mmCIF file of C-alpha atoms in Angstrom:
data_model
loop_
_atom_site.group_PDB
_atom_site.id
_atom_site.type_symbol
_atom_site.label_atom_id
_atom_site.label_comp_id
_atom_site.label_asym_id
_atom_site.label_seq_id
_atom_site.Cartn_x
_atom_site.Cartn_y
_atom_site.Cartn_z
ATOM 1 C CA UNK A 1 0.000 0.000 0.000
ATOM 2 C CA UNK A 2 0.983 3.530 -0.140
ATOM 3 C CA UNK A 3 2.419 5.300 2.866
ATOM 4 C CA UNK A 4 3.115 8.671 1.890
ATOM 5 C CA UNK A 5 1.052 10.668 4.523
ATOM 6 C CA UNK A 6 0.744 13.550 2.149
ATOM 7 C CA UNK A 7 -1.239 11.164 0.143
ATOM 8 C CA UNK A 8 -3.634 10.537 2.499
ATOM 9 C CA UNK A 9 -4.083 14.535 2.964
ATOM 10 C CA UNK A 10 -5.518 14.321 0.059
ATOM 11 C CA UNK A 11 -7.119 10.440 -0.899
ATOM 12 C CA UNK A 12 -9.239 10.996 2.417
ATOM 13 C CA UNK A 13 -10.795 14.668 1.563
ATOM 14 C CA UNK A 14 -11.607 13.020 -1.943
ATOM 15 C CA UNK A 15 -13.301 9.996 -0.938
ATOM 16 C CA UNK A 16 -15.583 11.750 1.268
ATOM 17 C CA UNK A 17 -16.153 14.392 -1.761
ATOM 18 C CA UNK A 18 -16.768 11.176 -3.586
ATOM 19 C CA UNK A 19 -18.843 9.280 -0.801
ATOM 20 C CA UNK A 20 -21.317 12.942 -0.740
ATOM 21 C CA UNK A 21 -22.017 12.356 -4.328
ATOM 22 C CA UNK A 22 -22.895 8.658 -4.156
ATOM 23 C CA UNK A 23 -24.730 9.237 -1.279
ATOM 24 C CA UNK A 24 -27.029 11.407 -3.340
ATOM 25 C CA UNK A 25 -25.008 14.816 -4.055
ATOM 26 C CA UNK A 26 -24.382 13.954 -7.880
ATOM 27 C CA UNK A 27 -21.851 15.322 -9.497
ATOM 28 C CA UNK A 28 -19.088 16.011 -6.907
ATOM 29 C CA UNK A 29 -17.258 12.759 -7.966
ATOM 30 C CA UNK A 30 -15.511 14.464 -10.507
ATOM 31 C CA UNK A 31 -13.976 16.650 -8.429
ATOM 32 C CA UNK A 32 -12.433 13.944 -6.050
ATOM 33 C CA UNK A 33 -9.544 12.504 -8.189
ATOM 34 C CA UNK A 34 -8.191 15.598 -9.043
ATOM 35 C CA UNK A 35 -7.097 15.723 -5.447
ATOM 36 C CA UNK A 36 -5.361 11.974 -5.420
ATOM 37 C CA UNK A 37 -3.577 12.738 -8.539
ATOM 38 C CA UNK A 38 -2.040 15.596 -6.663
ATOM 39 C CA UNK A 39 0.287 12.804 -5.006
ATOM 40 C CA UNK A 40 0.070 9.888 -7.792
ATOM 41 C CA UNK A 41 -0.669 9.362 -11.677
ATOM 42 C CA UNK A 42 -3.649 10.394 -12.610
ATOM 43 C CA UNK A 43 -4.349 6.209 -13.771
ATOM 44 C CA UNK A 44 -3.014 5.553 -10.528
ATOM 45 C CA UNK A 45 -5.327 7.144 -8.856
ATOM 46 C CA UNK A 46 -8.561 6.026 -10.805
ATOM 47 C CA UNK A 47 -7.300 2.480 -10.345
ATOM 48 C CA UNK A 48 -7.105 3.443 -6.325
ATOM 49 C CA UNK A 49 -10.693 4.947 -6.374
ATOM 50 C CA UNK A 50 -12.572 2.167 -8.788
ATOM 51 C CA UNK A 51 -13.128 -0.472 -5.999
ATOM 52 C CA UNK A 52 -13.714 2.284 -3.727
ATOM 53 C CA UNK A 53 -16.432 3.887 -5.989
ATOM 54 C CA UNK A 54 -17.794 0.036 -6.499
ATOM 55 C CA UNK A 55 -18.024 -0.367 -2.806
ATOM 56 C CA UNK A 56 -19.384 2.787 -2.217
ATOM 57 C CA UNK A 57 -21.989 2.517 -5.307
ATOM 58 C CA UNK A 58 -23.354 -0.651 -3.331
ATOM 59 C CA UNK A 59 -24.315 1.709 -0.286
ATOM 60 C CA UNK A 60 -26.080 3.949 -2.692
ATOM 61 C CA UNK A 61 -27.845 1.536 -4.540
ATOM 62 C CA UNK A 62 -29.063 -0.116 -1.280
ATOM 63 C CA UNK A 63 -30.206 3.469 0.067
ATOM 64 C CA UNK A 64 -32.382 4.182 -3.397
ATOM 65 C CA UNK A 65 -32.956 0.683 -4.155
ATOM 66 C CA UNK A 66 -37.130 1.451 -4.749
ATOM 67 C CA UNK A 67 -35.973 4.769 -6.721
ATOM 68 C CA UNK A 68 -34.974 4.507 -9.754
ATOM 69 C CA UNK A 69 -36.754 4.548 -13.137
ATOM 70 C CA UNK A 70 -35.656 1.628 -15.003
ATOM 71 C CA UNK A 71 -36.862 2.939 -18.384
ATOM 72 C CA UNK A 72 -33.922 5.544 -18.674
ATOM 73 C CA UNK A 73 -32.137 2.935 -16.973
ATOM 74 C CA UNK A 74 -31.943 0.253 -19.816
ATOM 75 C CA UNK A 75 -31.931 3.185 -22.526
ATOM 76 C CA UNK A 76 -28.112 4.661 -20.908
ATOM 77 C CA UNK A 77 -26.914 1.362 -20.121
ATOM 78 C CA UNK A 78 -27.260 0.131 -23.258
ATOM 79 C CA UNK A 79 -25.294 3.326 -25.118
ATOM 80 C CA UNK A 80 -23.166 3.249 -21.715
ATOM 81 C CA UNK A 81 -21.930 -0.447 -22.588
ATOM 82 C CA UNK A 82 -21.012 1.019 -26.633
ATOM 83 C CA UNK A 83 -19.357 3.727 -25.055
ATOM 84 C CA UNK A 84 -16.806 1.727 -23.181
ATOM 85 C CA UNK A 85 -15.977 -1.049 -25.714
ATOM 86 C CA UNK A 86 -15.047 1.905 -27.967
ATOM 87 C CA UNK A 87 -12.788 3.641 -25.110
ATOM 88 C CA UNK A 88 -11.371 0.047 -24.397
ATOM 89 C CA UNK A 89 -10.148 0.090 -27.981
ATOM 90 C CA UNK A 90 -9.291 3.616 -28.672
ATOM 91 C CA UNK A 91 -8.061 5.031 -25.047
ATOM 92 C CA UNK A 92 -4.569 5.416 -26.343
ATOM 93 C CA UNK A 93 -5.437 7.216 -29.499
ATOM 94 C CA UNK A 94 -8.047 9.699 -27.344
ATOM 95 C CA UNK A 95 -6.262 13.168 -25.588
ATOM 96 C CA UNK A 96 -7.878 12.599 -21.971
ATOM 97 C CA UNK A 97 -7.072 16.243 -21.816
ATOM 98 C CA UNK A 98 -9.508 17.038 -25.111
ATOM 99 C CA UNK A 99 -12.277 14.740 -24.049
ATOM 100 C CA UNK A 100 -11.938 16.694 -20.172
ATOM 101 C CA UNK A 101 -12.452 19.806 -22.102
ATOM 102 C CA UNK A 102 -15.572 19.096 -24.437
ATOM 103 C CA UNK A 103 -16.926 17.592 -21.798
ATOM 104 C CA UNK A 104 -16.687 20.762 -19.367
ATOM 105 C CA UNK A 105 -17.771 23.211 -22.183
ATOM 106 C CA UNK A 106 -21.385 20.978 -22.839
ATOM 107 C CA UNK A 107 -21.664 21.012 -18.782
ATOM 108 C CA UNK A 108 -21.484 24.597 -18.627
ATOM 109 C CA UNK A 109 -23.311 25.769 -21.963
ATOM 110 C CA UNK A 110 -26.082 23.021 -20.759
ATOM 111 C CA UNK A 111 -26.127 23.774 -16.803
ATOM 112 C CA UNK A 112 -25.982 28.095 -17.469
ATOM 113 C CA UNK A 113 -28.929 27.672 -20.183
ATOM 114 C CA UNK A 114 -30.731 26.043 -17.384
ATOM 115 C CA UNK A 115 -30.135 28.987 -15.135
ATOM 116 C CA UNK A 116 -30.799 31.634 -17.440
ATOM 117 C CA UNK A 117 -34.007 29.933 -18.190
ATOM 118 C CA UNK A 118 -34.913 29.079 -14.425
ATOM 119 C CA UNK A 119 -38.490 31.192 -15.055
ATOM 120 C CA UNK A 120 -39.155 28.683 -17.917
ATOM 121 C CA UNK A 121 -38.533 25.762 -16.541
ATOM 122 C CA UNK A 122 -41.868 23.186 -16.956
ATOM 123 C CA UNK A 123 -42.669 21.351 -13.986
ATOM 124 C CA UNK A 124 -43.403 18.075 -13.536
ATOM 125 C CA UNK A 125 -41.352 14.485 -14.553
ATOM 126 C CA UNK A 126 -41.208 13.830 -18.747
ATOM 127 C CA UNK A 127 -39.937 10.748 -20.679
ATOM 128 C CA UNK A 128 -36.799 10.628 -21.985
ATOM 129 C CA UNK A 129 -36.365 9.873 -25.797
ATOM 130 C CA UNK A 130 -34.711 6.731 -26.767
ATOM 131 C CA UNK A 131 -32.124 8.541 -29.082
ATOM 132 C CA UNK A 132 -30.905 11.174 -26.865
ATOM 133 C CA UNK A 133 -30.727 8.162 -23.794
ATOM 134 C CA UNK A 134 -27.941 6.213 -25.971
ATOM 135 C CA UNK A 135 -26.522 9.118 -27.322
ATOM 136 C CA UNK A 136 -25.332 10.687 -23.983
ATOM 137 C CA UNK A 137 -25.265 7.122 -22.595
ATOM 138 C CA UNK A 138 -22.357 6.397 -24.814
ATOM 139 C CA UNK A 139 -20.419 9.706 -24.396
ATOM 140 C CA UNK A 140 -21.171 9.011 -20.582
ATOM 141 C CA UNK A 141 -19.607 5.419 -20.960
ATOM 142 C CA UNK A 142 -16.648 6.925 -23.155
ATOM 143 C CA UNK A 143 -16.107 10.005 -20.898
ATOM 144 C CA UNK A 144 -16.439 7.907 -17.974
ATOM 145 C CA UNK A 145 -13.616 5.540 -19.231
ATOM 146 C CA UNK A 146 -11.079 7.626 -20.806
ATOM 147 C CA UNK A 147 -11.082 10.131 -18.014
ATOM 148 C CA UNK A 148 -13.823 9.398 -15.176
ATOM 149 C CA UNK A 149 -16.150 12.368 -16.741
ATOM 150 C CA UNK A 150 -19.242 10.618 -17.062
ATOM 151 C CA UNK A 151 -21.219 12.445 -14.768
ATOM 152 C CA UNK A 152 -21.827 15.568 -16.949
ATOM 153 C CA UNK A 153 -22.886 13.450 -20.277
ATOM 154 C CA UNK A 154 -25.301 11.665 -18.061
ATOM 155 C CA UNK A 155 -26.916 14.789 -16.610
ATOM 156 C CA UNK A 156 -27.190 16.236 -19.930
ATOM 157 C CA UNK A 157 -30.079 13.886 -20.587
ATOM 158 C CA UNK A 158 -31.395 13.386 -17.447
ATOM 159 C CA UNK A 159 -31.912 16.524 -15.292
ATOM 160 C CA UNK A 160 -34.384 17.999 -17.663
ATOM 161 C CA UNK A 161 -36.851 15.028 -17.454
ATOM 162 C CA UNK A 162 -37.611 16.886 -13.865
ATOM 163 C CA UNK A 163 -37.312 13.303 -12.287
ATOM 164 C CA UNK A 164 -38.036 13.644 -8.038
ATOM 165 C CA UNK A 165 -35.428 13.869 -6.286
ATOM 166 C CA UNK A 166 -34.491 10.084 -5.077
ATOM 167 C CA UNK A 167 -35.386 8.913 -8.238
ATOM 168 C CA UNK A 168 -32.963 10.937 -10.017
ATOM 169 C CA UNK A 169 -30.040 9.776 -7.836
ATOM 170 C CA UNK A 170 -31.304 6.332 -7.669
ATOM 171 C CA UNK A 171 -30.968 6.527 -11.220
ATOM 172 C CA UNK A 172 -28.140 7.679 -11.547
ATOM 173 C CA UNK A 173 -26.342 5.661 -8.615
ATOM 174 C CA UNK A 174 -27.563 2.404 -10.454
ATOM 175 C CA UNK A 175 -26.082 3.440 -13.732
ATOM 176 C CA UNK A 176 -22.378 4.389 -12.249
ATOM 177 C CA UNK A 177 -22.723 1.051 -10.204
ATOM 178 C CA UNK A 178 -23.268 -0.575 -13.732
ATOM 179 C CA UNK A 179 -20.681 1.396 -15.467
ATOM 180 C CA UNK A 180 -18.028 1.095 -13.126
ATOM 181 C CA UNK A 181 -18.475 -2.942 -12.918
ATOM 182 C CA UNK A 182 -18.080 -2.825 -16.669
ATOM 183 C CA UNK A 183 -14.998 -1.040 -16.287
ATOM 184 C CA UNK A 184 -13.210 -3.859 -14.174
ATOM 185 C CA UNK A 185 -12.695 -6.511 -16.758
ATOM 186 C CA UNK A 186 -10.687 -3.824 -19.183
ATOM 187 C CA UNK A 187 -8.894 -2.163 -16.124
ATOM 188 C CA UNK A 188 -7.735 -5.587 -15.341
ATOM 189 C CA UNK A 189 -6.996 -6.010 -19.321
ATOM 190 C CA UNK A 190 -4.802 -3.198 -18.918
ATOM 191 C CA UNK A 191 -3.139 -3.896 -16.128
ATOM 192 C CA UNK A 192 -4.089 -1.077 -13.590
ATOM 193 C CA UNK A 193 -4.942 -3.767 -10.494
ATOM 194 C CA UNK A 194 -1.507 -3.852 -8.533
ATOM 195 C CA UNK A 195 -1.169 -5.088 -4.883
ATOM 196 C CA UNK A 196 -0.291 -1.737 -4.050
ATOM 197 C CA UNK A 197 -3.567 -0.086 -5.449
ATOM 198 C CA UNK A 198 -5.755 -2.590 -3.925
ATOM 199 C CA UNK A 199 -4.518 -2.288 -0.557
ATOM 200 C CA UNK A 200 -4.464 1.577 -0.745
ATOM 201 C CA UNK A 201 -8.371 1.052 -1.519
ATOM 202 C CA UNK A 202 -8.848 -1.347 1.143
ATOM 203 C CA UNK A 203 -7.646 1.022 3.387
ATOM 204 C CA UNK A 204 -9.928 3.806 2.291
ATOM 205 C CA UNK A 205 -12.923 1.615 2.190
ATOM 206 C CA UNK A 206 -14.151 2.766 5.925
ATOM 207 C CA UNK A 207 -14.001 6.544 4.931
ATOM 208 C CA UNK A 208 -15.197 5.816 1.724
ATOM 209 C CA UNK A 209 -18.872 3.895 3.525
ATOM 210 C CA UNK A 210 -18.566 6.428 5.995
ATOM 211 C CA UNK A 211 -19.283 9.435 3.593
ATOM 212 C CA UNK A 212 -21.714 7.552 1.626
ATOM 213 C CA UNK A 213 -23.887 6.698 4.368
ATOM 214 C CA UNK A 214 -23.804 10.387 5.371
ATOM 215 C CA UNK A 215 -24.331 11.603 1.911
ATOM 216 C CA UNK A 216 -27.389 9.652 1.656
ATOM 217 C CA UNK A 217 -28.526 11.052 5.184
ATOM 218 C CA UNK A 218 -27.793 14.895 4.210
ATOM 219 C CA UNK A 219 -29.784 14.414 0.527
ATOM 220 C CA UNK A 220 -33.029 13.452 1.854
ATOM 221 C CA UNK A 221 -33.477 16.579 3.924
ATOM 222 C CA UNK A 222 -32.420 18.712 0.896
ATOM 223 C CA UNK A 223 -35.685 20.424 -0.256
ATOM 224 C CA UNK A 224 -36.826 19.064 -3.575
ATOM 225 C CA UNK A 225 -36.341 22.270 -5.456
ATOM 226 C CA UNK A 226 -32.885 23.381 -3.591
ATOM 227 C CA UNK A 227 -31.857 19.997 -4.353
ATOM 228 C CA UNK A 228 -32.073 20.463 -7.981
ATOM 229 C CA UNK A 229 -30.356 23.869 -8.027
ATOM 230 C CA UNK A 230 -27.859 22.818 -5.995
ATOM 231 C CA UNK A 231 -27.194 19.715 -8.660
ATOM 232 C CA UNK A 232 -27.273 22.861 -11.019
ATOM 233 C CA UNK A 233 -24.692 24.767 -9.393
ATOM 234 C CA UNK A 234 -22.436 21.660 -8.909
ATOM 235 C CA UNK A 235 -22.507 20.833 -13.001
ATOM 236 C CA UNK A 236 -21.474 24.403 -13.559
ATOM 237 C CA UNK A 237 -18.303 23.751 -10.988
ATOM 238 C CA UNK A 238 -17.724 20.559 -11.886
ATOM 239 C CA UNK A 239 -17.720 22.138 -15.739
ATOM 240 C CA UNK A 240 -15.364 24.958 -14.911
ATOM 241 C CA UNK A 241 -13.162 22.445 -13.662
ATOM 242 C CA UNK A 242 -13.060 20.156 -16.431
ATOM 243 C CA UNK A 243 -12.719 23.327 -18.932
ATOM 244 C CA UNK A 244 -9.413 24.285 -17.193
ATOM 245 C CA UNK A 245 -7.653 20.963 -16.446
ATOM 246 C CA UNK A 246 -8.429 20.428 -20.660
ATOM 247 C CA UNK A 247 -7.239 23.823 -21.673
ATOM 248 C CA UNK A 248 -4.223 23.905 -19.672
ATOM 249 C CA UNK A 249 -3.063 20.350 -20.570
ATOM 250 C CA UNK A 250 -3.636 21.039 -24.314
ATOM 251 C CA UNK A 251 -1.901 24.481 -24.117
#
């Protein structure tokens, strides 16, 4: 295992970031790795956090396990699954730092229309269409892969369907669960399971529960409404972040 403290300054701080969003705070994933690949390789790191996120996924799906809507479900999954055979194939041809970028500039042109049209907003839940679902399934698979962006991709399609509040992060905690278990058989494939990884993880794994649990706690006394501004405000974040880290690593 790893036993630079410093490390741990930052793996621990990132795990709970991570443990708030699987707990129901979607989103703030993305901005947990950043902080372990302060200390180690960026692949490092996402090898480090995968059977932490699986672990932590299970808490989540276990806390939402009558919310989810199974419809937009099977439509992501199924573009999710295209999405990472093609990033299995192609991840060495891809510029992490390019896909990091387009993938911040949709979050923020998507997330600021959404404020600037708050008044306009329709109320109530909507189907999502079929196309769109394995469309952004797919570049949430890909994204997801090549540089653990998913989240934003996946939002794209389904924050405007206006589903409640548990049912969107049930949702969206059982599609991450699914996409990171698809992920293990190519990480393994590439050779990103060392002991040292895995016993860093297992040594994160109370921390990582621990957050989880209180992420699911904290969501469910988020009002509806607040809730989904709040998601709002996080996708705008998470898509200024994802804007630099691309720009500065292609300039």
């Amino acid at each position: 295992m790893i036993t630079d403290p410093l490390f741990y300054l930052a793996a621990i701080p990132a795990v709970v970031i991570i443990g708030l969003s699987k707990g129901g705070f979607v989103g703030l994933a993305i901005l947990g790795i950043p902080l372990m690949a302060l200390f180690v390789p960026p692949v490092q790191a996402a090898a480090i956090m995968l059977p932490i996120l699986i672990v932590q996924d299970a808490v989540g799906i276990y806390a939402f396990r009558r919310h989810v809507n199974k419809r937009l479900l099977a439509i992501t999954l199924a573009g999710a699954l295209a999405g990472i055979v093609l990033a299995t194939f192609t991840a060495a041809a891809v510029s992490e730092a390019a896909v990091r970028l387009a993938v911040g500039l949709i979050a923020l042109v998507f997330a600021l229309n959404w404020w600037l049209n708050l008044a306009k907003q329709a109320a109530g839940e909507r189907p999502g269409g079929i196309a769109w679902g394995l469309l952004w399934g797919s570049v949430s698979g890909f994204t997801s892969f090549i540089s653990h962006a998913g989240g934003p991709p996946f939002q794209v399609y389904v924050l405007p369907l206006r589903l409640s509040r548990d049912v969107l992060v049930g949702t969206t905690t059982w599609f991450f669960a699914t996409v990171n278990l698809m992920k293990v058989a190519p990480y393994v494939w590439l050779g990103q399971f060392t002991h040292e990884n895995l016993t860093t993880s297992l040594v994160l794994m109370p921390v990582a529960v621990g957050s989880t649990m209180a992420g699911v706690w904290l969501v469910r006394r988020v009002d509806p409404t607040a809730f989904y501004r709040l998601i709002y405000a996080l996708l705008v974040l998470v898509g200024l972040k994802l804007t630099y880290d691309g720009f500065i690593a292609l300039i």
